[in-house]
Amino acid sequence: MQVIYRLVSSLTGRATPSLHRHANPVSRRGVCPSPRADRTGLPGRRHENRPGGPPVQLARLLAFIVTAIPGHSAEPITLPAILAEVRARHPQIRAAAAIAAADRERIQQSDTWDDPIAGVEFQQAGHRQLASYDAAEFSVSQRIPLSGNRERRRAVATAAADVALAGVRTREFLLLGETSDTFFQLLRAREQLALTQASGDWLAQATTFSRQRLAAGSGRLSELISAETEQAQLDGRVVLLQREIADAAARLNTLRDLPPQTPVPELSPPPLPSKEVNPTGFPSLEAAQAHAFSHRPDLHEAQARIIAAQRVRELADRAWRPDPEVIFKARHLATGGRLIESYDTGFAVSLPWFNDKKYRSMQREADRRREAAELEADTLRSKTAAEIREMWQRVTTAQHQLEIYQQRLLPLARQNAASLKEDLALGKATIPEVIAAHRAWVEAQVIGAAHLADFHRFHALLHVLVGSPGPS
């Protein structure tokens, strides 16, 4: 809110008081401005000198508008909240769910009987008048599902629907992994930018101090060049980090189904696990891999494809058994006095035994598809084990490096920079020495923050890879 007030002050050229100190329209003396002052703004009762005037009201309006922007929140947003947005709003997940619902409708379609067939034939004897007839024959036929193929077709449709449903969870699994990765990339870039900009204030003071010493004749040009060079390099890093932040924010907004330019609020990093708890969340690598084999959505989808191929094979085995067709025919004579002169009943059946190559080919096709599904599942299982092992190593490595920087390197770099600043004030150190020490301290902070962000990132990705919801 205070940022909005300062923005209004810069635009209007008027001082805007704090909202927390004077939030009511009563002045400091306890006298309410006169109605005329509210209407005319006469000298002595000017709006800029009383709280609640137009600048404050404009600031409040701008603050309300900013907080109403989609994706903007005054509170830091957490990774579970963003993952919930992706689950609920991403178009690819909704599209996959719609396809799964459409495939589910095929179960009812496959479980019904074939439509009955009705027909009529007209007989003309000795004339060619189409509007008249000598005899008419009506027929109705219905195929009776006695072979068991209807149940097999229902099983095939159910297996296909299960594959589509597993595909929804697989799509969600992939998007959640991408979202977690993007979240921590943005968090890392923002933390590095904050540290880099914080070091820029001191570097600007060092540059000014070098310029003053050079003007007084007690400094050297090399010190000013060193300070200016460091400042230019710092500005370059700031630009690169700002570009990285903008790209990561755009990717995160795209995953949240928001416009790429939507402001992303402050991100809340998850807490660090205690030293007594395994940072990976699993007692061993084998336990994490076993959890993935039983919970990964893509592995479930691969298993569903194997089952679907097996159901197709079972249907191909039953295709040799035809369903009989019951036929009823009735005849009517134009010259007769009865509605139905005679009728016939009978049945018909297809003869698949004379088409052996067709049905043998269907069986071989089903076998090949099942073999392919099993090989893909084996490949995916091996790939999953390798991915979890790699992410496991990344988590443990990031934690080890984080402990080194937090417990050893950061305190030493901070102590060295503080000591050289004191020596500079006493004339025992030069500007380049202080700048080098300060650069080492800033780099230690940046690398330490990067290791912390990488630890959170790898930890979240490990939970995604094993098929669990991830850290809360």
Short mmCIF file of C-alpha atoms in Angstrom, two decimals:
data_model
loop_
_atom_site.label_atom_id
_atom_site.label_comp_id
_atom_site.label_asym_id
_atom_site.label_seq_id
_atom_site.Cartn_x
_atom_site.Cartn_y
_atom_site.Cartn_z
CA MET A 1 0.00 0.00 0.00
CA GLN A 2 2.81 2.44 0.86
CA VAL A 3 4.31 1.77 -2.58
CA ILE A 4 1.02 2.88 -4.13
CA TYR A 5 1.05 6.04 -1.97
CA ARG A 6 4.56 6.91 -3.10
CA LEU A 7 3.51 6.35 -6.72
CA VAL A 8 0.57 8.75 -6.31
CA SER A 9 2.85 11.27 -4.59
CA SER A 10 5.26 11.20 -7.53
CA LEU A 11 2.41 11.66 -10.00
CA THR A 12 0.55 14.44 -8.14
CA GLY A 13 3.49 16.17 -6.48
CA ARG A 14 1.62 16.01 -3.15
CA ALA A 15 2.56 14.34 0.08
CA THR A 16 0.30 11.46 1.03
CA PRO A 17 0.18 10.56 4.73
CA SER A 18 0.35 7.04 6.05
CA LEU A 19 -2.86 5.08 6.00
CA HIS A 20 -2.14 3.52 9.39
CA ARG A 21 -1.48 6.78 11.23
CA HIS A 22 -4.48 8.80 10.04
CA ALA A 23 -7.10 6.63 8.39
CA ASN A 24 -10.10 8.82 9.26
CA PRO A 25 -11.07 12.18 7.73
CA VAL A 26 -10.43 14.03 11.02
CA SER A 27 -7.40 16.30 11.13
CA ARG A 28 -4.66 16.12 13.74
CA ARG A 29 -6.33 18.90 15.72
CA GLY A 30 -9.58 16.91 15.86
CA VAL A 31 -11.44 19.38 13.60
CA CYS A 32 -13.32 18.04 10.64
CA PRO A 33 -12.75 20.01 7.41
CA SER A 34 -15.67 22.18 6.43
CA PRO A 35 -18.01 21.10 3.62
CA ARG A 36 -16.91 24.10 1.63
CA ALA A 37 -13.32 22.99 1.81
CA ASP A 38 -14.41 19.60 0.52
CA ARG A 39 -16.14 21.23 -2.42
CA THR A 40 -13.75 24.00 -3.33
CA GLY A 41 -10.39 23.08 -1.79
CA LEU A 42 -9.68 26.64 -0.55
CA PRO A 43 -6.26 27.56 0.84
CA GLY A 44 -5.93 26.62 4.46
CA ARG A 45 -8.10 23.57 3.92
CA ARG A 46 -6.21 22.03 1.05
CA HIS A 47 -6.77 18.36 0.36
CA GLU A 48 -3.12 17.50 0.37
CA ASN A 49 -2.74 18.63 3.98
CA ARG A 50 -5.51 16.50 5.41
CA PRO A 51 -5.69 12.73 5.49
CA GLY A 52 -8.35 11.13 3.38
CA GLY A 53 -8.06 13.66 0.54
CA PRO A 54 -8.05 12.81 -3.17
CA PRO A 55 -4.44 11.49 -3.24
CA VAL A 56 -5.19 9.04 -0.43
CA GLN A 57 -8.48 8.07 -2.00
CA LEU A 58 -6.75 7.57 -5.35
CA ALA A 59 -4.09 5.46 -3.68
CA ARG A 60 -6.74 3.31 -2.04
CA LEU A 61 -8.50 2.90 -5.37
CA LEU A 62 -5.27 1.90 -7.11
CA ALA A 63 -4.48 -0.55 -4.32
CA PHE A 64 -7.92 -2.10 -4.70
CA ILE A 65 -7.47 -2.39 -8.46
CA VAL A 66 -4.05 -3.99 -8.08
CA THR A 67 -5.29 -6.53 -5.56
CA ALA A 68 -8.18 -7.37 -7.90
CA ILE A 69 -5.83 -8.32 -10.74
CA PRO A 70 -5.97 -12.10 -11.44
CA GLY A 71 -2.92 -13.81 -10.01
CA HIS A 72 -2.12 -10.92 -7.62
CA SER A 73 -2.23 -11.61 -3.91
CA ALA A 74 -0.93 -9.72 -0.92
CA GLU A 75 0.03 -13.00 0.74
CA PRO A 76 2.87 -15.18 -0.59
CA ILE A 77 1.61 -18.02 -2.74
CA THR A 78 2.73 -21.56 -1.99
CA LEU A 79 3.56 -24.42 -4.32
CA PRO A 80 0.53 -26.55 -3.25
CA ALA A 81 -1.77 -23.64 -4.07
CA ILE A 82 -0.31 -23.29 -7.57
CA LEU A 83 -0.49 -27.06 -8.13
CA ALA A 84 -4.17 -26.95 -7.15
CA GLU A 85 -4.72 -24.19 -9.75
CA VAL A 86 -3.06 -26.28 -12.44
CA ARG A 87 -5.16 -29.33 -11.57
CA ALA A 88 -8.39 -27.34 -11.71
CA ARG A 89 -7.74 -24.98 -14.63
CA HIS A 90 -5.23 -26.33 -17.12
CA PRO A 91 -6.92 -26.95 -20.51
CA GLN A 92 -4.91 -30.10 -21.27
CA ILE A 93 -6.14 -31.79 -18.09
CA ARG A 94 -9.73 -30.79 -18.81
CA ALA A 95 -9.40 -31.98 -22.41
CA ALA A 96 -8.03 -35.34 -21.29
CA ALA A 97 -10.88 -35.64 -18.78
CA ALA A 98 -13.41 -34.92 -21.54
CA ILE A 99 -11.88 -37.65 -23.72
CA ALA A 100 -12.00 -40.08 -20.79
CA ALA A 101 -15.68 -39.27 -20.24
CA ALA A 102 -16.37 -39.80 -23.95
CA ASP A 103 -14.62 -43.19 -23.88
CA ARG A 104 -16.67 -44.14 -20.82
CA GLU A 105 -19.84 -43.71 -22.90
CA ARG A 106 -18.66 -46.46 -25.23
CA ILE A 107 -19.19 -49.02 -22.47
CA GLN A 108 -22.95 -48.60 -22.68
CA GLN A 109 -22.84 -48.67 -26.47
CA SER A 110 -20.92 -51.97 -26.54
CA ASP A 111 -23.31 -53.64 -24.09
CA THR A 112 -26.46 -53.27 -26.20
CA TRP A 113 -28.01 -55.71 -28.66
CA ASP A 114 -27.77 -55.14 -32.38
CA ASP A 115 -30.64 -53.18 -33.89
CA PRO A 116 -33.48 -55.31 -35.29
CA ILE A 117 -33.88 -55.30 -39.07
CA ALA A 118 -37.30 -54.92 -40.69
CA GLY A 119 -38.08 -55.24 -44.41
CA VAL A 120 -40.91 -55.53 -46.94
CA GLU A 121 -41.03 -56.95 -50.46
CA PHE A 122 -43.78 -56.39 -53.07
CA GLN A 123 -44.57 -58.83 -55.88
CA GLN A 124 -46.15 -57.79 -59.22
CA ALA A 125 -47.19 -60.62 -61.54
CA GLY A 126 -48.26 -59.86 -65.13
CA HIS A 127 -48.20 -56.05 -64.91
CA ARG A 128 -45.76 -53.18 -64.41
CA GLN A 129 -47.79 -50.84 -62.22
CA LEU A 130 -45.64 -49.79 -59.32
CA ALA A 131 -48.58 -48.50 -57.26
CA SER A 132 -50.22 -51.92 -57.07
CA TYR A 133 -49.03 -55.38 -56.03
CA ASP A 134 -50.22 -58.94 -56.02
CA ALA A 135 -48.44 -60.04 -52.82
CA ALA A 136 -46.40 -58.45 -50.06
CA GLU A 137 -43.92 -60.10 -47.72
CA PHE A 138 -42.90 -58.52 -44.38
CA SER A 139 -39.80 -59.66 -42.49
CA VAL A 140 -38.22 -58.92 -39.10
CA SER A 141 -34.87 -60.27 -37.93
CA GLN A 142 -32.92 -59.92 -34.68
CA ARG A 143 -29.46 -61.15 -33.80
CA ILE A 144 -29.37 -62.85 -30.38
CA PRO A 145 -26.09 -62.41 -28.41
CA LEU A 146 -25.48 -65.97 -27.26
CA SER A 147 -21.79 -66.33 -28.13
CA GLY A 148 -20.48 -64.13 -25.30
CA ASN A 149 -18.99 -61.57 -27.69
CA ARG A 150 -21.15 -58.82 -26.21
CA GLU A 151 -19.53 -59.28 -22.81
CA ARG A 152 -16.12 -59.31 -24.45
CA ARG A 153 -16.86 -56.09 -26.31
CA ARG A 154 -17.94 -54.49 -23.04
CA ALA A 155 -14.68 -55.61 -21.44
CA VAL A 156 -12.69 -54.08 -24.32
CA ALA A 157 -14.59 -50.78 -24.01
CA THR A 158 -14.06 -50.74 -20.24
CA ALA A 159 -10.33 -51.33 -20.67
CA ALA A 160 -10.10 -48.53 -23.23
CA ALA A 161 -11.94 -46.19 -20.85
CA ASP A 162 -9.49 -47.13 -18.08
CA VAL A 163 -6.60 -46.26 -20.38
CA ALA A 164 -8.14 -42.85 -21.07
CA LEU A 165 -8.70 -42.23 -17.36
CA ALA A 166 -5.10 -43.18 -16.59
CA GLY A 167 -4.07 -40.76 -19.35
CA VAL A 168 -5.73 -37.93 -17.42
CA ARG A 169 -3.63 -38.67 -14.36
CA THR A 170 -0.52 -39.01 -16.54
CA ARG A 171 -1.13 -35.61 -18.12
CA GLU A 172 -1.66 -34.15 -14.66
CA PHE A 173 1.54 -35.83 -13.46
CA LEU A 174 3.61 -34.29 -16.26
CA LEU A 175 2.12 -30.81 -15.79
CA LEU A 176 2.64 -30.88 -12.03
CA GLY A 177 6.28 -31.78 -12.54
CA GLU A 178 6.74 -28.92 -15.00
CA THR A 179 4.94 -26.54 -12.64
CA SER A 180 7.12 -27.49 -9.67
CA ASP A 181 10.25 -27.02 -11.75
CA THR A 182 9.12 -23.59 -13.00
CA PHE A 183 8.05 -22.50 -9.50
CA PHE A 184 11.49 -23.08 -8.03
CA GLN A 185 13.26 -21.58 -11.04
CA LEU A 186 11.30 -18.37 -10.47
CA LEU A 187 11.93 -18.50 -6.73
CA ARG A 188 15.65 -18.97 -7.26
CA ALA A 189 15.92 -16.12 -9.77
CA ARG A 190 14.03 -13.74 -7.48
CA GLU A 191 16.23 -14.55 -4.50
CA GLN A 192 19.38 -14.06 -6.56
CA LEU A 193 18.06 -10.73 -7.87
CA ALA A 194 17.29 -9.52 -4.33
CA LEU A 195 20.80 -10.40 -3.16
CA THR A 196 22.40 -8.82 -6.21
CA GLN A 197 20.45 -5.59 -5.87
CA ALA A 198 21.21 -5.42 -2.13
CA SER A 199 24.92 -5.58 -2.88
CA GLY A 200 24.51 -2.81 -5.46
CA ASP A 201 23.79 -0.21 -2.78
CA TRP A 202 27.10 -0.74 -1.06
CA LEU A 203 28.92 -0.87 -4.39
CA ALA A 204 27.42 2.48 -5.36
CA GLN A 205 28.72 3.95 -2.11
CA ALA A 206 32.16 2.50 -2.82
CA THR A 207 32.13 4.06 -6.30
CA THR A 208 31.15 7.44 -4.87
CA PHE A 209 33.85 7.16 -2.22
CA SER A 210 36.48 6.36 -4.89
CA ARG A 211 35.35 9.32 -6.97
CA GLN A 212 35.59 11.65 -3.98
CA ARG A 213 39.07 10.43 -3.08
CA LEU A 214 40.20 10.86 -6.68
CA ALA A 215 38.83 14.42 -6.73
CA ALA A 216 40.62 15.18 -3.46
CA GLY A 217 43.90 13.86 -4.86
CA SER A 218 44.25 11.03 -2.34
CA GLY A 219 42.88 8.25 -4.53
CA ARG A 220 43.93 6.42 -7.63
CA LEU A 221 42.22 6.11 -10.97
CA SER A 222 42.59 2.32 -10.91
CA GLU A 223 40.35 2.15 -7.83
CA LEU A 224 37.59 4.09 -9.58
CA ILE A 225 37.92 1.94 -12.69
CA SER A 226 37.69 -1.19 -10.57
CA ALA A 227 34.55 0.08 -8.81
CA GLU A 228 32.90 1.18 -12.06
CA THR A 229 33.72 -2.16 -13.72
CA GLU A 230 32.20 -4.05 -10.82
CA GLN A 231 29.13 -1.82 -10.97
CA ALA A 232 28.73 -2.45 -14.71
CA GLN A 233 29.02 -6.22 -14.21
CA LEU A 234 26.46 -6.02 -11.43
CA ASP A 235 24.03 -4.13 -13.67
CA GLY A 236 24.48 -6.78 -16.35
CA ARG A 237 23.65 -9.55 -13.88
CA VAL A 238 20.56 -7.65 -12.79
CA VAL A 239 19.32 -7.41 -16.38
CA LEU A 240 19.89 -11.12 -16.98
CA LEU A 241 18.11 -12.06 -13.76
CA GLN A 242 15.17 -9.80 -14.60
CA ARG A 243 14.88 -11.48 -18.00
CA GLU A 244 15.03 -14.91 -16.34
CA ILE A 245 12.33 -13.88 -13.86
CA ALA A 246 10.07 -12.59 -16.64
CA ASP A 247 10.44 -15.82 -18.64
CA ALA A 248 9.82 -18.06 -15.61
CA ALA A 249 6.80 -15.98 -14.57
CA ALA A 250 5.35 -16.23 -18.08
CA ARG A 251 5.78 -20.03 -18.09
CA LEU A 252 4.20 -20.29 -14.64
CA ASN A 253 1.23 -18.14 -15.70
CA THR A 254 0.77 -20.27 -18.81
CA LEU A 255 0.61 -23.39 -16.67
CA ARG A 256 -1.95 -21.63 -14.43
CA ASP A 257 -4.03 -20.78 -17.52
CA LEU A 258 -3.46 -17.04 -17.02
CA PRO A 259 -2.14 -14.39 -19.41
CA PRO A 260 1.69 -14.48 -19.53
CA GLN A 261 1.99 -10.87 -18.35
CA THR A 262 -0.09 -11.44 -15.20
CA PRO A 263 1.90 -10.36 -12.10
CA VAL A 264 3.02 -13.31 -10.03
CA PRO A 265 2.89 -12.60 -6.28
CA GLU A 266 5.66 -13.39 -3.86
CA LEU A 267 6.47 -17.09 -3.70
CA SER A 268 6.62 -18.87 -0.36
CA PRO A 269 9.42 -21.47 -0.18
CA PRO A 270 8.68 -24.66 1.73
CA PRO A 271 10.40 -25.09 5.10
CA LEU A 272 13.62 -27.01 5.37
CA PRO A 273 13.29 -30.50 6.86
CA SER A 274 14.98 -31.05 10.20
CA LYS A 275 18.36 -32.74 10.32
CA GLU A 276 16.85 -35.73 12.10
CA VAL A 277 14.55 -36.44 9.14
CA ASN A 278 15.72 -37.89 5.84
CA PRO A 279 15.51 -34.97 3.36
CA THR A 280 14.19 -37.23 0.62
CA GLY A 281 11.20 -38.34 2.68
CA PHE A 282 11.96 -42.06 2.11
CA PRO A 283 14.12 -44.40 4.19
CA SER A 284 16.08 -45.62 1.15
CA LEU A 285 16.38 -45.33 -2.59
CA GLU A 286 14.80 -48.73 -3.04
CA ALA A 287 11.77 -47.63 -1.00
CA ALA A 288 11.34 -44.56 -3.23
CA GLN A 289 11.55 -46.68 -6.37
CA ALA A 290 9.05 -49.22 -4.99
CA HIS A 291 6.67 -46.36 -4.13
CA ALA A 292 6.98 -45.05 -7.68
CA PHE A 293 6.26 -48.46 -9.23
CA SER A 294 2.96 -48.63 -7.35
CA HIS A 295 1.91 -44.96 -7.55
CA ARG A 296 3.24 -43.44 -10.79
CA PRO A 297 0.30 -42.53 -13.06
CA ASP A 298 2.19 -43.25 -16.26
CA LEU A 299 3.03 -46.74 -15.00
CA HIS A 300 -0.64 -47.26 -14.23
CA GLU A 301 -1.46 -46.15 -17.77
CA ALA A 302 1.08 -48.60 -19.19
CA GLN A 303 -0.45 -51.41 -17.16
CA ALA A 304 -3.92 -50.38 -18.35
CA ARG A 305 -2.71 -50.64 -21.96
CA ILE A 306 -1.52 -54.19 -21.30
CA ILE A 307 -4.93 -55.11 -19.90
CA ALA A 308 -6.66 -53.48 -22.87
CA ALA A 309 -4.52 -55.51 -25.29
CA GLN A 310 -5.39 -58.67 -23.35
CA ARG A 311 -9.11 -57.88 -23.62
CA VAL A 312 -8.75 -57.45 -27.38
CA ARG A 313 -7.07 -60.86 -27.56
CA GLU A 314 -9.95 -62.43 -25.64
CA LEU A 315 -12.44 -60.87 -28.04
CA ALA A 316 -10.47 -62.21 -31.02
CA ASP A 317 -10.60 -65.70 -29.49
CA ARG A 318 -14.41 -65.49 -29.20
CA ALA A 319 -14.89 -64.14 -32.74
CA TRP A 320 -15.08 -67.75 -33.97
CA ARG A 321 -18.43 -68.10 -32.24
CA PRO A 322 -21.16 -66.39 -34.25
CA ASP A 323 -24.41 -65.00 -32.86
CA PRO A 324 -27.55 -66.60 -34.37
CA GLU A 325 -30.10 -64.41 -36.12
CA VAL A 326 -33.84 -65.15 -35.68
CA ILE A 327 -36.01 -64.33 -38.72
CA PHE A 328 -39.80 -63.95 -38.99
CA LYS A 329 -41.60 -63.44 -42.36
CA ALA A 330 -45.33 -62.86 -43.06
CA ARG A 331 -47.13 -62.75 -46.44
CA HIS A 332 -50.19 -60.83 -47.52
CA LEU A 333 -52.10 -61.37 -50.79
CA ALA A 334 -53.88 -58.45 -52.43
CA THR A 335 -56.72 -60.71 -53.62
CA GLY A 336 -57.04 -62.59 -50.36
CA GLY A 337 -59.45 -61.85 -47.60
CA ARG A 338 -57.03 -62.31 -44.71
CA LEU A 339 -54.40 -59.92 -43.41
CA ILE A 340 -51.75 -62.63 -43.20
CA GLU A 341 -52.02 -65.54 -45.57
CA SER A 342 -48.90 -67.34 -44.31
CA TYR A 343 -45.75 -66.82 -42.29
CA ASP A 344 -42.28 -68.33 -41.93
CA THR A 345 -39.82 -68.51 -39.02
CA GLY A 346 -36.18 -69.41 -39.18
CA PHE A 347 -32.69 -68.48 -38.15
CA ALA A 348 -29.41 -67.63 -39.82
CA VAL A 349 -25.84 -67.72 -38.67
CA SER A 350 -22.57 -66.48 -40.12
CA LEU A 351 -19.87 -69.00 -41.01
CA PRO A 352 -16.52 -67.66 -39.72
CA TRP A 353 -14.85 -71.07 -40.11
CA PHE A 354 -14.48 -70.47 -43.85
CA ASN A 355 -12.44 -67.29 -43.20
CA ASP A 356 -9.63 -68.68 -41.08
CA LYS A 357 -6.99 -66.17 -42.23
CA LYS A 358 -9.05 -63.20 -41.05
CA TYR A 359 -9.50 -64.38 -37.48
CA ARG A 360 -5.99 -65.76 -37.13
CA SER A 361 -4.72 -62.36 -38.19
CA MET A 362 -6.88 -60.68 -35.53
CA GLN A 363 -5.32 -62.90 -32.87
CA ARG A 364 -1.78 -62.19 -34.04
CA GLU A 365 -2.50 -58.45 -34.07
CA ALA A 366 -3.75 -58.60 -30.48
CA ASP A 367 -0.65 -60.55 -29.43
CA ARG A 368 1.69 -58.02 -31.04
CA ARG A 369 -0.09 -55.11 -29.39
CA ARG A 370 0.12 -56.75 -26.00
CA GLU A 371 3.81 -57.50 -26.52
CA ALA A 372 4.43 -53.86 -27.45
CA ALA A 373 2.52 -52.63 -24.38
CA GLU A 374 4.53 -54.92 -22.11
CA LEU A 375 7.85 -53.76 -23.60
CA GLU A 376 6.84 -50.11 -23.21
CA ALA A 377 5.90 -50.76 -19.58
CA ASP A 378 9.28 -52.41 -18.92
CA THR A 379 11.10 -49.51 -20.55
CA LEU A 380 9.12 -46.98 -18.55
CA ARG A 381 9.79 -48.88 -15.33
CA SER A 382 13.55 -48.86 -15.99
CA LYS A 383 13.45 -45.19 -16.92
CA THR A 384 11.53 -44.40 -13.75
CA ALA A 385 14.10 -46.17 -11.59
CA ALA A 386 16.92 -44.23 -13.28
CA GLU A 387 15.11 -40.88 -12.92
CA ILE A 388 14.46 -41.45 -9.22
CA ARG A 389 18.06 -42.45 -8.61
CA GLU A 390 19.31 -39.32 -10.38
CA MET A 391 16.92 -37.05 -8.46
CA TRP A 392 17.82 -38.81 -5.22
CA GLN A 393 21.48 -37.98 -5.81
CA ARG A 394 20.61 -34.38 -6.64
CA VAL A 395 18.67 -33.94 -3.40
CA THR A 396 21.44 -35.34 -1.22
CA THR A 397 24.13 -33.36 -3.10
CA ALA A 398 22.18 -30.10 -2.84
CA GLN A 399 21.69 -30.64 0.89
CA HIS A 400 25.40 -31.33 1.41
CA GLN A 401 26.45 -28.23 -0.54
CA LEU A 402 23.86 -26.13 1.30
CA GLU A 403 25.28 -27.19 4.66
CA ILE A 404 28.82 -26.35 3.51
CA TYR A 405 27.85 -22.81 2.45
CA GLN A 406 25.63 -22.10 5.45
CA GLN A 407 27.99 -23.45 8.11
CA ARG A 408 31.44 -22.68 6.70
CA LEU A 409 31.75 -20.44 3.63
CA LEU A 410 29.12 -17.80 4.32
CA PRO A 411 30.37 -16.93 7.85
CA LEU A 412 33.97 -16.69 6.61
CA ALA A 413 33.05 -14.50 3.63
CA ARG A 414 30.92 -12.23 5.82
CA GLN A 415 33.69 -11.89 8.41
CA ASN A 416 36.30 -11.13 5.73
CA ALA A 417 34.16 -8.43 4.09
CA ALA A 418 33.36 -6.76 7.43
CA SER A 419 37.03 -6.81 8.46
CA LEU A 420 38.21 -5.19 5.22
CA LYS A 421 35.53 -2.49 5.49
CA GLU A 422 36.91 -1.57 8.90
CA ASP A 423 40.46 -1.60 7.51
CA LEU A 424 39.36 0.70 4.68
CA ALA A 425 38.07 3.23 7.20
CA LEU A 426 41.42 3.05 8.99
CA GLY A 427 43.39 3.31 5.74
CA LYS A 428 44.77 -0.22 5.97
CA ALA A 429 42.94 -1.58 2.89
CA THR A 430 42.32 -0.37 -0.63
CA ILE A 431 39.07 -0.08 -2.56
CA PRO A 432 39.87 -3.02 -4.91
CA GLU A 433 40.56 -5.28 -1.89
CA VAL A 434 37.25 -4.33 -0.28
CA ILE A 435 35.40 -4.79 -3.58
CA ALA A 436 36.97 -8.25 -4.06
CA ALA A 437 35.99 -9.27 -0.52
CA HIS A 438 32.49 -7.91 -0.98
CA ARG A 439 32.18 -9.73 -4.32
CA ALA A 440 33.22 -12.99 -2.65
CA TRP A 441 30.61 -12.48 0.08
CA VAL A 442 27.86 -11.70 -2.44
CA GLU A 443 28.79 -14.69 -4.58
CA ALA A 444 28.72 -16.92 -1.50
CA GLN A 445 25.24 -15.64 -0.67
CA VAL A 446 24.02 -16.11 -4.24
CA ILE A 447 25.44 -19.62 -4.51
CA GLY A 448 24.06 -20.52 -1.09
CA ALA A 449 20.62 -19.26 -2.09
CA ALA A 450 20.90 -21.21 -5.35
CA HIS A 451 21.73 -24.40 -3.44
CA LEU A 452 18.75 -23.79 -1.15
CA ALA A 453 16.41 -23.28 -4.11
CA ASP A 454 17.87 -26.33 -5.86
CA PHE A 455 17.29 -28.41 -2.73
CA HIS A 456 13.63 -27.38 -2.61
CA ARG A 457 13.29 -27.91 -6.36
CA PHE A 458 14.86 -31.38 -6.41
CA HIS A 459 12.94 -32.38 -3.29
CA ALA A 460 9.62 -31.41 -4.92
CA LEU A 461 10.53 -33.09 -8.22
CA LEU A 462 11.47 -36.28 -6.36
CA HIS A 463 8.00 -36.40 -4.82
CA VAL A 464 6.46 -35.84 -8.22
CA LEU A 465 8.57 -38.62 -9.78
CA VAL A 466 7.54 -41.16 -7.15
CA GLY A 467 3.86 -40.32 -7.73
CA SER A 468 3.13 -38.62 -4.41
CA PRO A 469 1.46 -35.16 -4.15
CA GLY A 470 4.71 -33.52 -3.06
CA PRO A 471 5.69 -31.45 -0.05
CA SER A 472 3.07 -29.18 1.43
#
